[in-house]
CSV table of C-alpha atoms and ligand atoms in Angstrom, one decimal:
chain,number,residue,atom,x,y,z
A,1,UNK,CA,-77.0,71.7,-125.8
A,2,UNK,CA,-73.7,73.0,-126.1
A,3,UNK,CA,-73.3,75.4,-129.3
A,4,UNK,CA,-69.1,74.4,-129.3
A,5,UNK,CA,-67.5,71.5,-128.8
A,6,UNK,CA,-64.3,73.4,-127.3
A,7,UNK,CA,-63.8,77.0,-125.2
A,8,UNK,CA,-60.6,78.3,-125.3
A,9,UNK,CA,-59.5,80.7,-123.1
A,10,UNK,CA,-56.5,83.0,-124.3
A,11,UNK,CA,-55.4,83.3,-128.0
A,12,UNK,CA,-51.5,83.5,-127.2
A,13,UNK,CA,-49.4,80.5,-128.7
A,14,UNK,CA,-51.0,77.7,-126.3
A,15,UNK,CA,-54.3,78.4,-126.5
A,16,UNK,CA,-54.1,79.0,-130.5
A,17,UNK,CA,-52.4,75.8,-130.6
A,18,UNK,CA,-55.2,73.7,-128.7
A,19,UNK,CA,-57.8,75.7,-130.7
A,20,UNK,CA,-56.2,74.8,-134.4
A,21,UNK,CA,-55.7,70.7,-132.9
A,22,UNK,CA,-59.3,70.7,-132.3
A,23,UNK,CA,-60.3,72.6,-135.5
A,24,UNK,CA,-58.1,70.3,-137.1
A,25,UNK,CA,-60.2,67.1,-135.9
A,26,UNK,CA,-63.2,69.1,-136.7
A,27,UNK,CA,-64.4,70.3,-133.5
A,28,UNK,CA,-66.1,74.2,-133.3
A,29,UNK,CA,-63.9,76.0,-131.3
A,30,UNK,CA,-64.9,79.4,-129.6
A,31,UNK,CA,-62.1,81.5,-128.7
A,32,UNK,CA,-62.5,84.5,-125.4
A,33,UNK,CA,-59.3,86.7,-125.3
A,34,UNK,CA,-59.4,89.8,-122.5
A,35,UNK,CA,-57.0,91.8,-124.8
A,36,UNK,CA,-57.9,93.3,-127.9
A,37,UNK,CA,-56.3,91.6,-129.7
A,38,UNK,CA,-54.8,87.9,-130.2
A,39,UNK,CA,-51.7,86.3,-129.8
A,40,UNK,CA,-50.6,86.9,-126.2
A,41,UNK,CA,-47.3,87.6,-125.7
A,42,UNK,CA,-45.7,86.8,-129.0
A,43,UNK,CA,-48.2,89.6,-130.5
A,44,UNK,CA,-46.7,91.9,-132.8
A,45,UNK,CA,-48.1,95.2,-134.3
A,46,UNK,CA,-47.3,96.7,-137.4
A,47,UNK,CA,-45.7,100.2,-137.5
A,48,UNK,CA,-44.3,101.6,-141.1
A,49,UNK,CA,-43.9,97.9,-142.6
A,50,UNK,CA,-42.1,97.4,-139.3
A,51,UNK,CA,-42.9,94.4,-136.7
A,52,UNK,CA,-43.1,95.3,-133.6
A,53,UNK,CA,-42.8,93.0,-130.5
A,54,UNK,CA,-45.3,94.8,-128.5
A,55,UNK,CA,-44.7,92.5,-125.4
A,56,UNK,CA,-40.9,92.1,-125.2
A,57,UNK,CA,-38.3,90.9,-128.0
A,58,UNK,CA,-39.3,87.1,-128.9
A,59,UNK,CA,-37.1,85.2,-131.3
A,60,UNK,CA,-37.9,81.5,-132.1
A,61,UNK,CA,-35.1,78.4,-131.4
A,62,UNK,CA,-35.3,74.9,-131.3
A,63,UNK,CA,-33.0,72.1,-131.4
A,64,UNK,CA,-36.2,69.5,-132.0
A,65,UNK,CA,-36.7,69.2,-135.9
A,66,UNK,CA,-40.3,68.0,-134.5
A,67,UNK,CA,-41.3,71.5,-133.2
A,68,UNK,CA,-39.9,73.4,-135.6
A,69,UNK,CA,-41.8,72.0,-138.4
A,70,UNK,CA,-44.6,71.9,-136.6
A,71,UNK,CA,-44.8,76.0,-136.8
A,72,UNK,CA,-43.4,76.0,-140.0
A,73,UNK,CA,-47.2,74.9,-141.5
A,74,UNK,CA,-47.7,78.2,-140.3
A,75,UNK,CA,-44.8,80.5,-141.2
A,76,UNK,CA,-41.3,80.8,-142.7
A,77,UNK,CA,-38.8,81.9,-140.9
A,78,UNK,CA,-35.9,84.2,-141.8
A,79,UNK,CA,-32.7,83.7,-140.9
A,80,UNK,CA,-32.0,86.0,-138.1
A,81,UNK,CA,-29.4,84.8,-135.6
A,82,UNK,CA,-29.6,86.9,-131.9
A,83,UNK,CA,-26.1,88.0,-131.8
A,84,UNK,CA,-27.0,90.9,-128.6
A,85,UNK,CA,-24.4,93.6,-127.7
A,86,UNK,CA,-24.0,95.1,-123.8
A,87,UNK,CA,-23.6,98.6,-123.3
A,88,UNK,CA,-21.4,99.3,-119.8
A,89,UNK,CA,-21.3,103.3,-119.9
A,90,UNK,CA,-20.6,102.8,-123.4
A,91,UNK,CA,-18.1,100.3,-123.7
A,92,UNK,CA,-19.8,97.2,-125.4
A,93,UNK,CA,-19.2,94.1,-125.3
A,94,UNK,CA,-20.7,90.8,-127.3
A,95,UNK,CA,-22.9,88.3,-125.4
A,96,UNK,CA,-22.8,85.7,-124.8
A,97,UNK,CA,-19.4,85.7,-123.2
A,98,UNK,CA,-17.5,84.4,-125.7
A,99,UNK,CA,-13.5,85.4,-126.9
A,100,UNK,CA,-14.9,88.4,-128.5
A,101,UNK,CA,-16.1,89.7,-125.0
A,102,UNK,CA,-13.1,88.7,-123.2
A,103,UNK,CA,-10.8,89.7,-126.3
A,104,UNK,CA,-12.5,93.5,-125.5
A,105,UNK,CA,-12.4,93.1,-122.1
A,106,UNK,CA,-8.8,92.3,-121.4
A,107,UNK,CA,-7.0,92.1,-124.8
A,108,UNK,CA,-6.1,88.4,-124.6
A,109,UNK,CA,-6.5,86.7,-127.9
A,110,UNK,CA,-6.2,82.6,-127.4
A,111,UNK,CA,-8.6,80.7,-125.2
A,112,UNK,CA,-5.4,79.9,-123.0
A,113,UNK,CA,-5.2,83.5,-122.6
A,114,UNK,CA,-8.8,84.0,-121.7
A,115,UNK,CA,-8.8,81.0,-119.2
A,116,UNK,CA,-5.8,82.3,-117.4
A,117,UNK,CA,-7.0,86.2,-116.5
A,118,UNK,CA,-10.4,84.6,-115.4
A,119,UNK,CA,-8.7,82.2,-112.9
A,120,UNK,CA,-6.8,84.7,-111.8
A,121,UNK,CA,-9.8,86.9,-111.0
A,122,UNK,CA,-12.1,84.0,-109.7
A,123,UNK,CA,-12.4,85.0,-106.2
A,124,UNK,CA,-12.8,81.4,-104.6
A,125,UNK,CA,-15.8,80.5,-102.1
A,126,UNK,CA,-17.1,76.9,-101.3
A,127,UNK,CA,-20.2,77.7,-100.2
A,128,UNK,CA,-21.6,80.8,-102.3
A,129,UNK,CA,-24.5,82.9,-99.6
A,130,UNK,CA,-25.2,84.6,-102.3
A,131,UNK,CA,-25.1,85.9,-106.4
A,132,UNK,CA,-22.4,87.8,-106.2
A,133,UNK,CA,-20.4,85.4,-104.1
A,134,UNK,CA,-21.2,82.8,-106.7
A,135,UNK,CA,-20.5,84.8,-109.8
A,136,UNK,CA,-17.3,86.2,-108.8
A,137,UNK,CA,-16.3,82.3,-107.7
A,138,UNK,CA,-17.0,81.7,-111.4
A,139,UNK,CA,-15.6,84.4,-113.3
A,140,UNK,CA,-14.1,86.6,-111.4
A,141,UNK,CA,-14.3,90.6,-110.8
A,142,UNK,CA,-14.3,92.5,-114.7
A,143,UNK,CA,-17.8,90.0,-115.8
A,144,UNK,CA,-18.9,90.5,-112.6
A,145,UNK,CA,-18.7,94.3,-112.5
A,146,UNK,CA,-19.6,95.4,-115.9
A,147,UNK,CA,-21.3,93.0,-117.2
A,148,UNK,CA,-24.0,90.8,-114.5
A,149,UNK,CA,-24.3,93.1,-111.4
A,150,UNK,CA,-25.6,95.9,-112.8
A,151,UNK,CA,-28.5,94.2,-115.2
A,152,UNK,CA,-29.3,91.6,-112.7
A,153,UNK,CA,-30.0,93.9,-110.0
A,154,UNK,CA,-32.3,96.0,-111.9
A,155,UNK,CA,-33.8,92.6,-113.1
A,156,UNK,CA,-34.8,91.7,-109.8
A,157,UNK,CA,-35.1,94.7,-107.9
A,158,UNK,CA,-32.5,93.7,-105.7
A,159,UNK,CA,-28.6,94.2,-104.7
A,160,UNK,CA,-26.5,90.9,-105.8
A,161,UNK,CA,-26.1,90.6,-102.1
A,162,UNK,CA,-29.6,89.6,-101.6
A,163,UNK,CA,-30.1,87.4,-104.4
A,164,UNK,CA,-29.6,83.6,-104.2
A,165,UNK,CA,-27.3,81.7,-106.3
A,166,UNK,CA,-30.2,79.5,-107.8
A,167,UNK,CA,-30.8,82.6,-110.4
A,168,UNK,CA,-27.4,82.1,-112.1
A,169,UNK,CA,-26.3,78.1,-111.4
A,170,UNK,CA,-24.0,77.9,-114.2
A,171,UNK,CA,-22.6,80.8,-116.6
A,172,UNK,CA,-21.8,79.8,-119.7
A,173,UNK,CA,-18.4,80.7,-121.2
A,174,UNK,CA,-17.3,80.0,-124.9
A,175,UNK,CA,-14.1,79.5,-126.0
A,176,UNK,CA,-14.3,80.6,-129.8
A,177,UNK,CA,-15.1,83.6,-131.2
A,178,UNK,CA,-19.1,83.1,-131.5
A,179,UNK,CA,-21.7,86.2,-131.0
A,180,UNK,CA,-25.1,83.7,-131.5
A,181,UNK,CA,-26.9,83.6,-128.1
A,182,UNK,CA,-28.4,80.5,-128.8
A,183,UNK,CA,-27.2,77.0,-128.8
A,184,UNK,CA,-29.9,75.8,-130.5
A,185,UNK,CA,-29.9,73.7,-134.0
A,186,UNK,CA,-33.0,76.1,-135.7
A,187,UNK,CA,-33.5,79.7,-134.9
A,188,UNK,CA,-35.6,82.5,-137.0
A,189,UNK,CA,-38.4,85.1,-137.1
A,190,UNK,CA,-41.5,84.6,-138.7
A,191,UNK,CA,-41.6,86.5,-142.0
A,192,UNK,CA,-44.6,88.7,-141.6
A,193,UNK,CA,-44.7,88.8,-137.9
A,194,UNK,CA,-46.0,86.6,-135.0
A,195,UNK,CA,-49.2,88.0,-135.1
A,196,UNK,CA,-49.7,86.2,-138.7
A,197,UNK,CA,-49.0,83.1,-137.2
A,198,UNK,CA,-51.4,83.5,-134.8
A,199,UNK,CA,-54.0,84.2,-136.8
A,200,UNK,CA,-52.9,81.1,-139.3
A,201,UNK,CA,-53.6,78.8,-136.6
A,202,UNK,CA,-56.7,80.5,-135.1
A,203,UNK,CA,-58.3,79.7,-138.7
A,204,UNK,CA,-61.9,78.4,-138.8
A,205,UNK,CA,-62.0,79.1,-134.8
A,206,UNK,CA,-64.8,81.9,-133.6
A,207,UNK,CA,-62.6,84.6,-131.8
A,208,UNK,CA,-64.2,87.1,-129.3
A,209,UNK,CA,-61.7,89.5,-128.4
A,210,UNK,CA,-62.3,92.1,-125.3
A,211,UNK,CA,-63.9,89.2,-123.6
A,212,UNK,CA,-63.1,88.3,-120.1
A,213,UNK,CA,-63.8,84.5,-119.1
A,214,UNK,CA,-64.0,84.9,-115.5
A,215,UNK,CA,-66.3,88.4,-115.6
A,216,UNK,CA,-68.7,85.9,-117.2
A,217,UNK,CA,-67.5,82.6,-116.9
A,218,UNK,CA,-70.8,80.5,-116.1
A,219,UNK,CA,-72.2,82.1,-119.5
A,220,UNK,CA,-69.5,80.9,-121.3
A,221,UNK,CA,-69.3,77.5,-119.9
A,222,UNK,CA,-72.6,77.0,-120.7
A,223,UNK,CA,-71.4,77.5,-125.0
A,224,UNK,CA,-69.2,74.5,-124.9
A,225,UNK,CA,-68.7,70.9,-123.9
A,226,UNK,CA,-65.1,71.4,-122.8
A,227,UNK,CA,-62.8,74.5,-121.7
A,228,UNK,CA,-59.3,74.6,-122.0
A,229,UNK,CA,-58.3,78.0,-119.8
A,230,UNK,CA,-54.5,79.8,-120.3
A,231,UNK,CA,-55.1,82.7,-117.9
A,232,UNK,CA,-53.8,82.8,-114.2
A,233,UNK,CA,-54.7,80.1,-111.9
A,234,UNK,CA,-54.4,82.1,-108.9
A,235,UNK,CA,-57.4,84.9,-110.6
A,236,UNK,CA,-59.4,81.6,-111.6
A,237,UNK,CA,-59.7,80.5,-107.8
A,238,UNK,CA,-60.2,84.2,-107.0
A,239,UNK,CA,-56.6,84.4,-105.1
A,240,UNK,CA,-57.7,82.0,-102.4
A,241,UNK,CA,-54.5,81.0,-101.3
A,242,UNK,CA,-52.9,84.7,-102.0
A,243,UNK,CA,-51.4,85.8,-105.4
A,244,UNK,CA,-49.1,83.6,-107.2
A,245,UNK,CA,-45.8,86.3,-107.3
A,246,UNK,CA,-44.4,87.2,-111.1
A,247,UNK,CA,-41.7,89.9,-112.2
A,248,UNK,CA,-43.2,92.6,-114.1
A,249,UNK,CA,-41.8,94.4,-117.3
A,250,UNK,CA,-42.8,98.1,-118.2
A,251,UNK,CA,-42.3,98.7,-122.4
A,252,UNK,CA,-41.6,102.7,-123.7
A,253,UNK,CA,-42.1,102.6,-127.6
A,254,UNK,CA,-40.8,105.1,-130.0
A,255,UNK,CA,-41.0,105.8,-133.7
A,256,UNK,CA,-38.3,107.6,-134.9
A,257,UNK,CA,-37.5,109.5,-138.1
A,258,UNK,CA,-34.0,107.9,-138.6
A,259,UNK,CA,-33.0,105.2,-140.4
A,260,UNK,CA,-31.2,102.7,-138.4
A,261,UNK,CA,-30.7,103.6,-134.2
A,262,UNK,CA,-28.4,101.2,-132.8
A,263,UNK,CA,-27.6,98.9,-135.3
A,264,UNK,CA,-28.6,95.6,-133.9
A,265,UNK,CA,-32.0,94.4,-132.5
A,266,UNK,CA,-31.3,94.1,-129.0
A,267,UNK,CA,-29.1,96.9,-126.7
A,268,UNK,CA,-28.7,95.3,-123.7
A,269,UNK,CA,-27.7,98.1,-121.1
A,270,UNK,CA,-25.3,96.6,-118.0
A,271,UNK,CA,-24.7,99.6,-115.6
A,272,UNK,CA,-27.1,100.1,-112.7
A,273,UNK,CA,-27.4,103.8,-113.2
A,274,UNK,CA,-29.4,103.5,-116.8
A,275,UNK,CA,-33.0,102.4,-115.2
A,276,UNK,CA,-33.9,100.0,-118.5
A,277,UNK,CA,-32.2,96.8,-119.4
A,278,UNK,CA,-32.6,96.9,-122.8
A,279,UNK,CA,-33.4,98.3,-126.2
A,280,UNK,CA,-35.2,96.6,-128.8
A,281,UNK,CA,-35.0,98.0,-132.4
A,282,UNK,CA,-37.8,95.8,-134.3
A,283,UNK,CA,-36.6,96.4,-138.0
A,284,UNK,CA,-32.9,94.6,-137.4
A,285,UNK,CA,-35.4,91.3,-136.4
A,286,UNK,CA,-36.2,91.2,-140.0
A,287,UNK,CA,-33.5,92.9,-141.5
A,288,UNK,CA,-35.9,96.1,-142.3
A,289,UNK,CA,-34.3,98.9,-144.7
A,290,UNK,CA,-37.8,101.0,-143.9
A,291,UNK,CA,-36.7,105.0,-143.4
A,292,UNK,CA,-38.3,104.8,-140.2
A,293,UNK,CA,-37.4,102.6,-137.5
A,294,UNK,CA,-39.4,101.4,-133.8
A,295,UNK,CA,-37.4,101.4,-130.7
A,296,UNK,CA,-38.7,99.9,-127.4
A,297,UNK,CA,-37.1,100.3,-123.6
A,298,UNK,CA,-37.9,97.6,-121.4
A,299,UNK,CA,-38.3,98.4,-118.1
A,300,UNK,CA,-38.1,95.9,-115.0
A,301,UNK,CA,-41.1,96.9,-112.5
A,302,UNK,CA,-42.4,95.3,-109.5
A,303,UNK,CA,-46.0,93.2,-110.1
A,304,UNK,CA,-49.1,93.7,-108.1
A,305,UNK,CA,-52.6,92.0,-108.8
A,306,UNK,CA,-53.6,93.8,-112.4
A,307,UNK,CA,-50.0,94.1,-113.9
A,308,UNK,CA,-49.0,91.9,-116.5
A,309,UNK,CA,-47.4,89.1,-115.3
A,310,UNK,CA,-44.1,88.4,-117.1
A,311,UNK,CA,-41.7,86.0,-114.8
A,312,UNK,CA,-42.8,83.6,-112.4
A,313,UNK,CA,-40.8,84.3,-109.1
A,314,UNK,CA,-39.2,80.7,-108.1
A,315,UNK,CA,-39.3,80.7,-104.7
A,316,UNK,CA,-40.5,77.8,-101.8
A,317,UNK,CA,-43.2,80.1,-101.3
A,318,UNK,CA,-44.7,80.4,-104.6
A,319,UNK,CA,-43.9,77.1,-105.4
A,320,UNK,CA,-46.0,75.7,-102.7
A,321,UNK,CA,-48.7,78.0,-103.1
A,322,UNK,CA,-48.9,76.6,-106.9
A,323,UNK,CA,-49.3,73.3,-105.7
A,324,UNK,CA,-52.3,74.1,-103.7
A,325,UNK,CA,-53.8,75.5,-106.4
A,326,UNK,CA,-52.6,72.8,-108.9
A,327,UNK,CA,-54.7,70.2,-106.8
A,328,UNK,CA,-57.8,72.4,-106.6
A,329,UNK,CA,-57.6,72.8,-110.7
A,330,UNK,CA,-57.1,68.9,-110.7
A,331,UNK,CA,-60.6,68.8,-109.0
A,332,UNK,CA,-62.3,70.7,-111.9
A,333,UNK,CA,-64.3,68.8,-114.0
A,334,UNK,CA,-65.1,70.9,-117.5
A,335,UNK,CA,-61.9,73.3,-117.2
A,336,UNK,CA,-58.3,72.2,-117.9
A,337,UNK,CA,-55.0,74.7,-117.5
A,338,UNK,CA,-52.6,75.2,-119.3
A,339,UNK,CA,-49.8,77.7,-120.8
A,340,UNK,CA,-47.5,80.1,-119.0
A,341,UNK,CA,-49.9,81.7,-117.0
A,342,UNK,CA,-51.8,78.3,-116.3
A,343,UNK,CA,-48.7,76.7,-115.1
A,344,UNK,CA,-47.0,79.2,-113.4
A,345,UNK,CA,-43.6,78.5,-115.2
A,346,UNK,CA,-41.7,80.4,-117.4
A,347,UNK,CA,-41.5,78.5,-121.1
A,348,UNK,CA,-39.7,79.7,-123.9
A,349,UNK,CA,-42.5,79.7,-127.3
A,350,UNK,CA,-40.7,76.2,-127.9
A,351,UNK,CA,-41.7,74.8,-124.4
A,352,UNK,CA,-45.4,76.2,-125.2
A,353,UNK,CA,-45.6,74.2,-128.3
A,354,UNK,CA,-44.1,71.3,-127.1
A,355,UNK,CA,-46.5,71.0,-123.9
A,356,UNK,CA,-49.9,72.2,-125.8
A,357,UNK,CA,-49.5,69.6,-128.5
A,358,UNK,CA,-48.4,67.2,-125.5
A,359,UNK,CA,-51.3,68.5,-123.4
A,360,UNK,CA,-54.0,68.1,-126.4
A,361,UNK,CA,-53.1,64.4,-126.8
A,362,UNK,CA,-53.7,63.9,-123.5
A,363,UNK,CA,-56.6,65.7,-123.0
A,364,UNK,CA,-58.3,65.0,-126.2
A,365,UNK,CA,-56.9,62.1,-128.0
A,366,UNK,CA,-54.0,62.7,-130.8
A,367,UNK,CA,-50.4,62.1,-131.4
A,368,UNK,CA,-48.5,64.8,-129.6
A,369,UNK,CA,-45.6,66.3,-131.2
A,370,UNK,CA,-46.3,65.5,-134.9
B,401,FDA,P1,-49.7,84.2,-123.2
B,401,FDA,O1,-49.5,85.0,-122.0
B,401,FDA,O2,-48.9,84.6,-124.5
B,401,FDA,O3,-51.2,84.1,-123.6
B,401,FDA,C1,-52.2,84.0,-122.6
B,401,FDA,C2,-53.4,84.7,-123.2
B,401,FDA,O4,-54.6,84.5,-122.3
B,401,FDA,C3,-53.2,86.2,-123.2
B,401,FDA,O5,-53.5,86.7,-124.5
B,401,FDA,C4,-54.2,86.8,-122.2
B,401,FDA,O6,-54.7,88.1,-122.5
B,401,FDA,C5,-55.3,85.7,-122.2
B,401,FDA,N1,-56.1,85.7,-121.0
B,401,FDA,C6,-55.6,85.6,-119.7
B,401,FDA,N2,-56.6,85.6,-118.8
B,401,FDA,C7,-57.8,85.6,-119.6
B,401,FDA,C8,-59.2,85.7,-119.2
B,401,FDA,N3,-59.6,85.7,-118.0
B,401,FDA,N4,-60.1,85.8,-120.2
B,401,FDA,C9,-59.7,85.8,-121.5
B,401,FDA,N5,-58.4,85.8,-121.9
B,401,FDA,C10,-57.4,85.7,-120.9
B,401,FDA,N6,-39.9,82.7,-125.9
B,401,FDA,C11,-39.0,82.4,-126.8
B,401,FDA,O7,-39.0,81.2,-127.3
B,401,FDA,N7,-38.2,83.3,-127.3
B,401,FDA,C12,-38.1,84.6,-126.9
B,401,FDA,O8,-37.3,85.4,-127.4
B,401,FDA,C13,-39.0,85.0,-125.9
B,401,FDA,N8,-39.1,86.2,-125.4
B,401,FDA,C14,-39.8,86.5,-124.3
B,401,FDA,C15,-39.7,87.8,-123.7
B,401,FDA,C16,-40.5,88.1,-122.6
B,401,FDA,C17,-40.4,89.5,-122.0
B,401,FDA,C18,-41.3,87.1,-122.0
B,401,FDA,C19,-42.1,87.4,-120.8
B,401,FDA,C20,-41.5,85.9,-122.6
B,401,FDA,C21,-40.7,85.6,-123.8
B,401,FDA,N9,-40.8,84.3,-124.4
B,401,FDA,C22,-39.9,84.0,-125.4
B,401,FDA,C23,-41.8,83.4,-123.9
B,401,FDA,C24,-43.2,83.4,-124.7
B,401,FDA,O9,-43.7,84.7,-124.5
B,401,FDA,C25,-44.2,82.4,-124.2
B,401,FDA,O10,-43.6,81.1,-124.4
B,401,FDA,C26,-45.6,82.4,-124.8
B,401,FDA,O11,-46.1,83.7,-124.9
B,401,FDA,C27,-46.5,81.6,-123.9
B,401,FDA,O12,-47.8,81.6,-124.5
B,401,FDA,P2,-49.1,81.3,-123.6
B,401,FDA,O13,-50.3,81.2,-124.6
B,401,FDA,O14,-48.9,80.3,-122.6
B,401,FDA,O15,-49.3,82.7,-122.8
């Protein structure tokens, strides 16, 4: 007899989520997480009153009311709005491009203005071979230079030159004088941290932290009826069909003994000589007035087997790999994927909820999005 009627395996926002639909029917849920401690990659750790994002800046945003609510049981949110700032040798510039940027850039004021001196830089090509072909065919030479080689290339590891088109298909360009990054209707931290949410919706659930599945998986499987399993499909089947390839992310954080560092939460840093992308200060997230503050450099890195995996890597050659092991996971009987990680695709904390509350209707019974 099993002693749960449900194994979930990772407590970052997917797995919590399937955990708190079943404890919400009334199942017993037992939750294995290989980290010390829950929440994935949304995980936040407090230092001096201050949240940190220990895993990379995450801000919530939705247009669907649906989802929204749905983690609002859970939280509040404040009313932060990600209004970034690029740093090109210490010129800066507002993202997304929008007249503010191009007002710094070139001094033009109107959106007549601003459509003019890009068409005059657009260097035309048909047929793009590559990034920088493509970007310079959409707006031209100054963006280009100062504000996508530089970042993308440290992004990827790679010269422009080398990178295909698909990475930047369209490049969005506003017209009005608008710093929000987002598009989206909704968009907010959780007051408190992520890490509170987490734990809201792990409530009633049995957690085991420090607990890899697959070091003891037929142990495990043998406490419940059902497993729901978030990690890597690739480690699951042991790497059968070789690793599934992700772009890694190294994090440097720093308490410092001033008040406010940069003055905005995210530092995004353009050139190609500076070797991070960005800079995180955690307070601004929550609008913080602690005497301390917590700064984080992110790091691109390459991934190997054991890194963390942080971005899929959408090529023909991972995607096809995924599929193999897609149809082997189909063939499992107990165990169902799911997540990031289970997936192999990169979703945004809005994609996660949508597809576990999508996923636990179908698995389980339910109404999906509620
Ligand atoms: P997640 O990786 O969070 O959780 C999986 C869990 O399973 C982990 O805790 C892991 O330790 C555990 N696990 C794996 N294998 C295991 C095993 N064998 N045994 C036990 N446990 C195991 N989204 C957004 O909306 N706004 C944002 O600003 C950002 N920002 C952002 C920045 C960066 C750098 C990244 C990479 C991603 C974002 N995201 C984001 C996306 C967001 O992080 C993502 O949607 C969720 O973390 C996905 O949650 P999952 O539960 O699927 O994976």
């Amino acid at each position: 007899m099993s002693s749960y009627d449900l194994l979930v395996v990772g407590s970052g926002l997917f797995g919590a989520i399937i955990a708190h639909e079943a404890r919400a029917e009334g199942k017993t849920v037992l939750v294995v997480e290989k980290r010390d401690h829950i929440g994935g990659n949304c995980y936040t750790e407090e230092v001096d009153g201050i949240h940190v994002h220990k895993y990379g800046a995450h801000i919530f945003r939705t247009s669907d009311k649906s989802i929204w609510e749905y983690v609002e049981q859970f939280c509040e949110f404040n009313n932060f709005v990600n209004s970034p700032v690029a740093n090109y040798k210490g010129e800066l510039y507002n993202m997304p491009f929008n007249m503010n940027t191009f007002h710094a850039l070139w001094g033009v004021v109107t959106p007549d203005e601003a459509r003019a001196k890009i068409e005059e830089q657009r260097v035309a090509c048909e047929n793009p071979r590559n990034l920088e072909e493509h970007v310079l065919s959409l707006v031209g030479r100054d963006v280009y230079e100062k504000l996508v080689k530089g970042y993308t290339e440290k992004q990827w590891g790679k010269p422009c030159t080398e990178l295909p088109p698909s990475i930047m298909r369209r490049i969005p360009l506003r017209m009005i004088y608008d710093n929000n990054y987002f598009n989206d209707r909704y968009q907010g931290i959780p007051i408190g941290g992520y890490t509170a949410v987490l734990e809201k919706m792990l409530e009633g659930c049995e957690v085991r932290l420090s607990t890899d599945y697959l070091a003891d998986k037929e142990a495990l499987d043998a406490l419940a009826s059902q497993v729901v399993y978030t990690g890597t499909l690739d480690s699951y089947f042991d790497y059968r069909f070789g690793p599934l390839e992700y772009r890694s992310l190294r994090f440097e954080h720093e308490r410092l003994d001033v008040e406010n560092y940069q003055g905005v939460a995210v530092m995004n840093f353009n050139d190609r000589e500076t070797p991070y992308t960005r800079i995180i200060e955690h307070k601004h997230f929550e609008f913080g007035t602690q005497p301390t503050t917590v700064i984080s450099r992110e790091y691109p890195q390459e991934w190997t087997v054991g890194i963390e995996p942080f971005y899929p890597m959408e090529d023909a050659e991972n995607r096809a790999r995924f599929e193999r092991y897609r149809e082997l996971a189909e063939g499992e009987e107990k165990v169902r994927f799911g997540g990031r990680l289970g997936e192999y695709r990169y979703y945004d904390m809005q994609d996660t909820v949508k597809s576990a509350l999508a996923k636990y209707a179908a698995w389980f019974g339910g109404n999906g999005v509620r």
